Tab-separated table of C-alpha atoms and ligand atoms in Angstrom:
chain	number	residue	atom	x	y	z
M	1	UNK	CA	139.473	171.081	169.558
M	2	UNK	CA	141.492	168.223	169.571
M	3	UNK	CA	144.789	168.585	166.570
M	4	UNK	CA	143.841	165.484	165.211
M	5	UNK	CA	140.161	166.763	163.923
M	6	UNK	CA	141.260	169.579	162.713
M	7	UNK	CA	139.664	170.175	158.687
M	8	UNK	CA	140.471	172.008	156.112
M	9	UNK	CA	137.945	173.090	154.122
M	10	UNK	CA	138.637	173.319	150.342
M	11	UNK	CA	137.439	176.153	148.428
M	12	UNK	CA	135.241	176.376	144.952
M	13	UNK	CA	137.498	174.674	141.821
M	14	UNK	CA	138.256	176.503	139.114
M	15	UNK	CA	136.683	174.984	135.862
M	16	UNK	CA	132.952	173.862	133.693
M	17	UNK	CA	130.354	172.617	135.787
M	18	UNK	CA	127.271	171.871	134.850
M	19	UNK	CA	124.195	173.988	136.165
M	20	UNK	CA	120.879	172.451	134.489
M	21	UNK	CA	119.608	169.761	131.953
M	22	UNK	CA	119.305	171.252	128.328
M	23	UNK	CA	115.881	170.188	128.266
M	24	UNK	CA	114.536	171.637	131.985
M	25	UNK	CA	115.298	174.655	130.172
M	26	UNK	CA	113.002	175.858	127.082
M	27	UNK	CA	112.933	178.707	124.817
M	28	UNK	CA	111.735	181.602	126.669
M	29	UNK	CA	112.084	180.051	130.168
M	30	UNK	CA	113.633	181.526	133.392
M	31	UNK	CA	115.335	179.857	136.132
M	32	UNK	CA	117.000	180.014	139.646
M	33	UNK	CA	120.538	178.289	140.101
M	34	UNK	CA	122.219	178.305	143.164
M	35	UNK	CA	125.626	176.984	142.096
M	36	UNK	CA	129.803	178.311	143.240
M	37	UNK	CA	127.680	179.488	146.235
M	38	UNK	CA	126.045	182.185	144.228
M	39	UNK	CA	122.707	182.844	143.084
M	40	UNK	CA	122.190	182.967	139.735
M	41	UNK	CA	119.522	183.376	136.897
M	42	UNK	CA	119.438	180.727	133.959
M	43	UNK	CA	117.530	181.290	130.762
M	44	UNK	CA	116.895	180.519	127.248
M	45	UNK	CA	116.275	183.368	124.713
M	46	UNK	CA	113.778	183.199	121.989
M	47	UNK	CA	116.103	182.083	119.497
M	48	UNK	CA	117.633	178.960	122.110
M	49	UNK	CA	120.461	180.233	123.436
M	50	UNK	CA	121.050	179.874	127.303
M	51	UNK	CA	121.984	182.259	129.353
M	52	UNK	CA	123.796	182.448	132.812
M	53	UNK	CA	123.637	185.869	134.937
M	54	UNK	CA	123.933	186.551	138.414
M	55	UNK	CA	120.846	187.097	139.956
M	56	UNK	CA	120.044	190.395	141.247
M	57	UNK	CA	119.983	193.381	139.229
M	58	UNK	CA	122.909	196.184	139.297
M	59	UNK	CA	119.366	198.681	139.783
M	60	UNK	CA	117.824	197.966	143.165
M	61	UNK	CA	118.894	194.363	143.561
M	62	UNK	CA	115.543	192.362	142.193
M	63	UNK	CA	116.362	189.055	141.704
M	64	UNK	CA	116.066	188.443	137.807
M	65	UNK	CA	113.997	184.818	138.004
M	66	UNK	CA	111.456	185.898	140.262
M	67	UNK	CA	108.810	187.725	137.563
M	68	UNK	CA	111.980	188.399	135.396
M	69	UNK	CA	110.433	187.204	131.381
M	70	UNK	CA	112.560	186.970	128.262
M	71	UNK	CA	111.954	189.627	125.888
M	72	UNK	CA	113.238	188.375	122.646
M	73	UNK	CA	116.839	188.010	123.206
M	74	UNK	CA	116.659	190.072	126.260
M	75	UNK	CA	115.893	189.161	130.189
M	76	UNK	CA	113.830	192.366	131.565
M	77	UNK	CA	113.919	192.898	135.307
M	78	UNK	CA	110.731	192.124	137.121
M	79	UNK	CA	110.996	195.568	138.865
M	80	UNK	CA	110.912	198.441	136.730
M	81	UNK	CA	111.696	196.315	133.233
M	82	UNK	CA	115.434	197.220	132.507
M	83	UNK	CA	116.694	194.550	129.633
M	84	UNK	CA	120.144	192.871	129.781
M	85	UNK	CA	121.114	191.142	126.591
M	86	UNK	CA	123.222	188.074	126.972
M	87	UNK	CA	126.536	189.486	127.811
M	88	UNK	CA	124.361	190.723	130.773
M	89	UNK	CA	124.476	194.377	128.894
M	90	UNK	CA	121.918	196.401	130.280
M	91	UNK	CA	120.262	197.256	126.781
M	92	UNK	CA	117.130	199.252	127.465
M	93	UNK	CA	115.430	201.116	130.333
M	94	UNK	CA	112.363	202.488	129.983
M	95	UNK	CA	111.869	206.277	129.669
M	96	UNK	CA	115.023	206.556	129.846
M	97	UNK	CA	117.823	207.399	126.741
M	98	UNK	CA	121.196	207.288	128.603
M	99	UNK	CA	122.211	203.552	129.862
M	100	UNK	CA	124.759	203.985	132.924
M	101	UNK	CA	127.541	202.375	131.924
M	102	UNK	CA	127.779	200.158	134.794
M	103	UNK	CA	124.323	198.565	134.410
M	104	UNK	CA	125.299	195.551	134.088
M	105	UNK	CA	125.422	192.179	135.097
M	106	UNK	CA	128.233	189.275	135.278
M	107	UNK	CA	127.522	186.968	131.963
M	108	UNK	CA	129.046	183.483	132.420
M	109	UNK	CA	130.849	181.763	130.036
M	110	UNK	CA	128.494	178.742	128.950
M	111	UNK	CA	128.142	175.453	126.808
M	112	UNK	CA	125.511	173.307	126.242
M	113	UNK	CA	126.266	169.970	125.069
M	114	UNK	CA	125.865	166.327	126.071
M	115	UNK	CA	122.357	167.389	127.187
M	116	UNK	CA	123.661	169.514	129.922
M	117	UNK	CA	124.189	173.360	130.087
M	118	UNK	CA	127.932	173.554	131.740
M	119	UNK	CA	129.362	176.924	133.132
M	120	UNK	CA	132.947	178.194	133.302
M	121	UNK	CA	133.671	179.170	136.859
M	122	UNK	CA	136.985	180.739	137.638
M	123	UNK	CA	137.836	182.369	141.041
M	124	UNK	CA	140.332	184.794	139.600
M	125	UNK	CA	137.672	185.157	136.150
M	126	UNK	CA	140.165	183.811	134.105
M	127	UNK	CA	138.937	182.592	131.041
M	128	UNK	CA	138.514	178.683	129.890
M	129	UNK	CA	141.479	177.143	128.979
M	130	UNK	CA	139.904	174.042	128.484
M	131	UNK	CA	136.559	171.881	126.713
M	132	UNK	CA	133.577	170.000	127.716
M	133	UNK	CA	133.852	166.756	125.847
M	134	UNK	CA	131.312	166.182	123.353
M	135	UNK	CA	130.229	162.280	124.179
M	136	UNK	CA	129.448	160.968	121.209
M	137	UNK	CA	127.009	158.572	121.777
M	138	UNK	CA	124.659	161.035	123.622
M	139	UNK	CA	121.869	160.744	121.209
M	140	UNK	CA	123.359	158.407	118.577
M	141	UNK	CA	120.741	156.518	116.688
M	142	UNK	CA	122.003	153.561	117.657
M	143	UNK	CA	121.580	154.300	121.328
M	144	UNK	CA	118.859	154.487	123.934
M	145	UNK	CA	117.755	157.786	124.662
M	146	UNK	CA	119.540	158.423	128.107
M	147	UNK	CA	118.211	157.688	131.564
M	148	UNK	CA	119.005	160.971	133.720
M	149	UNK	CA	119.711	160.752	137.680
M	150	UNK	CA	120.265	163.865	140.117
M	151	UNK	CA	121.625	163.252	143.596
M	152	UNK	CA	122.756	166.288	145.897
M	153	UNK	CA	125.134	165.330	148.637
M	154	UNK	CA	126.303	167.524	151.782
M	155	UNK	CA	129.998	166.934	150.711
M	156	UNK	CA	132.681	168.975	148.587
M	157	UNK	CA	133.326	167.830	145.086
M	158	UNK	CA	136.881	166.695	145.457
M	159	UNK	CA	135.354	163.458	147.920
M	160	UNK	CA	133.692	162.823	145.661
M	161	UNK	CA	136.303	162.813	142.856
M	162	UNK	CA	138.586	161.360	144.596
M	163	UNK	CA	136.661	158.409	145.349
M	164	UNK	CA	138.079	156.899	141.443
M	165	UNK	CA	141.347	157.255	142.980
M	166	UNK	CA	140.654	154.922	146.151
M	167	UNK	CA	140.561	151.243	145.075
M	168	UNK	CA	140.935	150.343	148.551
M	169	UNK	CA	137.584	151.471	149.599
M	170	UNK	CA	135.489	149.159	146.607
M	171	UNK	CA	136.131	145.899	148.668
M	172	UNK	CA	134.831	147.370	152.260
M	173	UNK	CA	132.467	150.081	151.151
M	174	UNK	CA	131.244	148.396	148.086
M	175	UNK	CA	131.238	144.636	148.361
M	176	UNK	CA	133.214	144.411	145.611
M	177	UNK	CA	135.897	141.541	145.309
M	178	UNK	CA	139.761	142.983	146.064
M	179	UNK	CA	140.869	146.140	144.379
M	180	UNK	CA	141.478	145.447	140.637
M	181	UNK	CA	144.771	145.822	138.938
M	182	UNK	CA	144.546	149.713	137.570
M	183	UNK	CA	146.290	152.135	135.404
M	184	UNK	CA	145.928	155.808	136.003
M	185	UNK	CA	147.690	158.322	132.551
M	186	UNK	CA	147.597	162.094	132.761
M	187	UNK	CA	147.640	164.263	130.174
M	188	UNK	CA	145.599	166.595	127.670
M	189	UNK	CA	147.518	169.321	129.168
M	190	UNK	CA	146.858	168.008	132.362
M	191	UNK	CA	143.528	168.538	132.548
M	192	UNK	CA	142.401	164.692	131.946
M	193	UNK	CA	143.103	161.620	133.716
M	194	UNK	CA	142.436	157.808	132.157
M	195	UNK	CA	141.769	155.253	134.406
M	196	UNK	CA	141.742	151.718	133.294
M	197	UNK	CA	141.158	148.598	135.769
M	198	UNK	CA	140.988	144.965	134.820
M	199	UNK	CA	138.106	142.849	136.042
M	200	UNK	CA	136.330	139.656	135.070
M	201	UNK	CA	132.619	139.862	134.441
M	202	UNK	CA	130.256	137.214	135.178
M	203	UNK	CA	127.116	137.334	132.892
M	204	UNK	CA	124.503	134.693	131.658
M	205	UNK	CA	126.660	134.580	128.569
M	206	UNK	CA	130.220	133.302	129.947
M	207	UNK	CA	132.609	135.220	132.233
M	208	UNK	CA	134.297	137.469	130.513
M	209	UNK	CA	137.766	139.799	130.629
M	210	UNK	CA	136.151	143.574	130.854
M	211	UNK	CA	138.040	146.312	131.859
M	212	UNK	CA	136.142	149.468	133.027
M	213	UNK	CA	137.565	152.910	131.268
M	214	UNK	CA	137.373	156.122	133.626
M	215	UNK	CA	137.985	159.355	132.079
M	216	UNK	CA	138.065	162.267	134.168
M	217	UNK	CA	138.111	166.001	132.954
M	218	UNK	CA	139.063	168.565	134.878
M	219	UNK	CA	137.311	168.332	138.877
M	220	UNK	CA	133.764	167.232	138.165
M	221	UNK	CA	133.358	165.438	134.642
M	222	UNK	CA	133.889	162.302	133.880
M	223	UNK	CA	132.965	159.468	131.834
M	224	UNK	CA	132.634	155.442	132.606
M	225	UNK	CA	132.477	153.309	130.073
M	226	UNK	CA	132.709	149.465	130.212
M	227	UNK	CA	134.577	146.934	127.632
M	228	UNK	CA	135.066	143.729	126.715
M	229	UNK	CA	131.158	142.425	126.499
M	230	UNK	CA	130.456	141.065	123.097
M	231	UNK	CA	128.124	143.800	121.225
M	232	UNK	CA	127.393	145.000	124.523
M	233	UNK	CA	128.109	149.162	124.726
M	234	UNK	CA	127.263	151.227	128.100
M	235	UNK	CA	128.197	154.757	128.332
M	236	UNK	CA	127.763	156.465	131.834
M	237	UNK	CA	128.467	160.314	131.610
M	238	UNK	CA	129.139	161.878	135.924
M	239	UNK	CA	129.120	165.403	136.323
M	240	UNK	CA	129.351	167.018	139.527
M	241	UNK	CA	128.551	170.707	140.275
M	242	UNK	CA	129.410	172.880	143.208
M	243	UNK	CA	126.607	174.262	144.657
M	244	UNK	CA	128.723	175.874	147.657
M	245	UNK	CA	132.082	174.630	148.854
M	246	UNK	CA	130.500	171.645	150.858
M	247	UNK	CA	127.510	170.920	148.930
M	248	UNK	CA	127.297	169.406	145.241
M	249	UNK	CA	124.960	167.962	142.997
M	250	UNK	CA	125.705	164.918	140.662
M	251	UNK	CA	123.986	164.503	137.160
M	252	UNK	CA	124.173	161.003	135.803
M	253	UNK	CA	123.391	160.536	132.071
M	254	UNK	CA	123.315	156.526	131.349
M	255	UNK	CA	122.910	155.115	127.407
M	256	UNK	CA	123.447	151.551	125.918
M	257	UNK	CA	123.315	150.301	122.782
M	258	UNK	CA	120.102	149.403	121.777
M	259	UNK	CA	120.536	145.859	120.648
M	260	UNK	CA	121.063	145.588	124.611
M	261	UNK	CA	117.848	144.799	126.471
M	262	UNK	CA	116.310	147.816	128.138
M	263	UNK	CA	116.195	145.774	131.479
M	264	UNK	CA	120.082	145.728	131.388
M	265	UNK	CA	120.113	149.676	131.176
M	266	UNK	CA	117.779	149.842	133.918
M	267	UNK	CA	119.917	147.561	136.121
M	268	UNK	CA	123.202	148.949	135.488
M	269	UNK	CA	121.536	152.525	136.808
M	270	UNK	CA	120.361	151.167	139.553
M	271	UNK	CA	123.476	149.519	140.287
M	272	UNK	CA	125.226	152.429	140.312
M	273	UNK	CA	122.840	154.404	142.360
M	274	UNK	CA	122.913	151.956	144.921
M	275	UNK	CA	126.861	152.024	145.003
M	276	UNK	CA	126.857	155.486	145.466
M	277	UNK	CA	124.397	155.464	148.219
M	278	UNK	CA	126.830	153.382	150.237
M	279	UNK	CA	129.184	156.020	149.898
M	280	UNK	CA	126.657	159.210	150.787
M	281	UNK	CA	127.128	158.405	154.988
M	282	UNK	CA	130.592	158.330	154.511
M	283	UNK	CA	131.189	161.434	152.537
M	284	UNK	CA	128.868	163.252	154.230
M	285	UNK	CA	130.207	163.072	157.636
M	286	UNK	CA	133.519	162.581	156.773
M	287	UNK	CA	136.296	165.330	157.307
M	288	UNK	CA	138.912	166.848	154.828
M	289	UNK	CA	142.624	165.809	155.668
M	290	UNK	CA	145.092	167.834	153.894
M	291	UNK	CA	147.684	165.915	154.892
M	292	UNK	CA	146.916	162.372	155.809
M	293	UNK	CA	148.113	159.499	157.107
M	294	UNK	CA	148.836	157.105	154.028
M	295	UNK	CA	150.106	153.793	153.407
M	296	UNK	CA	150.770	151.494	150.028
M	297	UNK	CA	147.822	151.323	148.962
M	298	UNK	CA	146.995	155.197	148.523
M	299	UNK	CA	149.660	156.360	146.223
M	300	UNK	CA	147.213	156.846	143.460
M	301	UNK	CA	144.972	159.113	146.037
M	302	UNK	CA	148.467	161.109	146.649
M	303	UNK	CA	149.064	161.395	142.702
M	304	UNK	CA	145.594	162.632	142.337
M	305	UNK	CA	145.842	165.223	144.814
M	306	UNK	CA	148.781	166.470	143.203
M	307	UNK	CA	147.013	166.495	140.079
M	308	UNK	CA	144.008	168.556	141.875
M	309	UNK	CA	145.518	171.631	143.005
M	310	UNK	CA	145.713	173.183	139.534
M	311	UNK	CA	141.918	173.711	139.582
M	312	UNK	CA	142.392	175.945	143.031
M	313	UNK	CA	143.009	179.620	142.392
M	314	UNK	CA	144.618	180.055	146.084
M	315	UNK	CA	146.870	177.152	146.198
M	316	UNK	CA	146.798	175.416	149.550
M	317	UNK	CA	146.929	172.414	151.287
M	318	UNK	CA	144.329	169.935	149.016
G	1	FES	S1	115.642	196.474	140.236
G	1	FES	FE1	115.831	195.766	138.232
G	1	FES	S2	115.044	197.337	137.016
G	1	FES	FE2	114.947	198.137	139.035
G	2	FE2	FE1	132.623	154.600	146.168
């Protein structure tokens, strides 16, 4: 192979990603996740809590969502019914009175909130040293219940990430007119970037001074949010999951305010949509430079990158 196309590939971040909508998953109800390139078993115990194992069972290796039922607070193996509570504990097995102490299976550290259910991954297993936001117009009366989009693209999660970073690319990829003026802060222990670009808005009401407010937390969260319309409030709420280290899924989660009309919601979704779709060809057959060639106009992609590489446990080229 040529140097010049040589890739890198980068491995699985460190940090929450979400695995499922709250509401796919109901009391009682067991599901498959493939997500960090594992397989893993979702559910939601009697009493609403959800619950993130790995799949297959420390016995003889069933996989735990295929006949596996919740038992109160419990998940009981499809094969010969050993219970794991939700530490992944193994708390019963039939006819039997001694538990070996090594039944049992890897619990993951989860939240729910913001209608999704997020899970900590950590290559190392450290523990979270950081939150999910709470978005707190996410089922505020005062705004429309949200419209929910899923789009899976053959890429890894930093392209996609990264993408914020790269005004240069809005004008050729996007249509858009040249890169607006934007400010980029970092802090929140460094976990959290602000973004903040000027543009003027056209609308039937007057053209107006907006500037669009990214907020991204940690490698896969973020939030858009743009200001400046009079009474006009949209919320857009991006998380992206690895599902392996070159595949992820994005969850959109889109409210306005509800004096806005509904069409206006609808529109702004389907906006966005369609700009990402311009951007699935690229990313997907795109390679990962480590070290590219850069000029002017990327130093925001190079302070980003820097900013990236404390979400890698083995700390490479990113
Ligand atoms: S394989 Fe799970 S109980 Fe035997
Ligand atoms: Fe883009």
């Amino acid at each position: 192979m040529n140097a010049a196309q040589t890739s890198h590939q980068l491995p699985i971040p460190n940090g929450w990603f979400a695995v499922a909508w709250s509401r796919d998953v109901e009391a009682g109800q067991v599901e498959k996740v493939h997500c960090f390139g594992r397989d893993l078993v979702l559910f939601r115990t009697r009493a609403g809590k959800a619950v993130l194992v790995d799949a297959y069972c420390p016995h003889l290796g069933a996989h735990l969502a295929v006949g596996g039922r919740v038992v109160g607070e419990t998940l009981r193996c499809p094969f010969h019914g050993w219970r794991f509570d939700e530490t992944g504990r193994c708390v019963e097995i039939p006819h039997c009175k001694t538990i070996p102490p090594l039944a049992r299976l890897k619990s993951w550290d989860v939240v729910e909130r913001n209608d999704m259910i997020f899970a900590w991954h950590h290559a190392e297993e450290k523990p979270p040293d950081w939150e999910v936001p709470t978005i707190g117009v996410i089922g505020h009366p005062d705004w429309t219940p949200p419209r929910r989009v899923d789009i899976d693209v053959a890429v890894h999660l930093q392209e996609l990430a990264e993408n914020n970073f790269d005004p240069a690319h809005f004008e050729v990829v996007h249509g858009t007119p040249a890169p607006p003026p934007s400010e980029y802060e970092y802090g929140q222990n460094g976990r959290f970037v602000r973004a903040v670009s000027q543009m003027q808005r056209e609308t039937p009401m007057g053209t107006f001074d907006t500037r669009l407010v990214r907020e991204t937390f940690g490698l896969g969260l973020s939030t858009v949010v743009s200001e400046g319309l009079p009474g006009v409030g949209t919320m857009l709420f991006v998380s992206v999951s690895p599902l392996d280290a070159t595949h992820s899924r994005m969850r959109w989660l889109l409210t306005v305010t509800k004096n806005v009309a509904d069409t206006l919601g609808e529109d702004f979704m389907s906006g966005i949509v369609k700009g990402v779709m311009d951007d699935v060809p690229i990313w997907e057959s795109k390679i990962h430079r480590a070290n590219p060639v850069m000029c002017e106009t990327d130093k925001n992609i190079a302070e980003f990158r820097r900013w990236t590489r404390q979400f890698y446990s083995s700390v490479g080229d990113v």
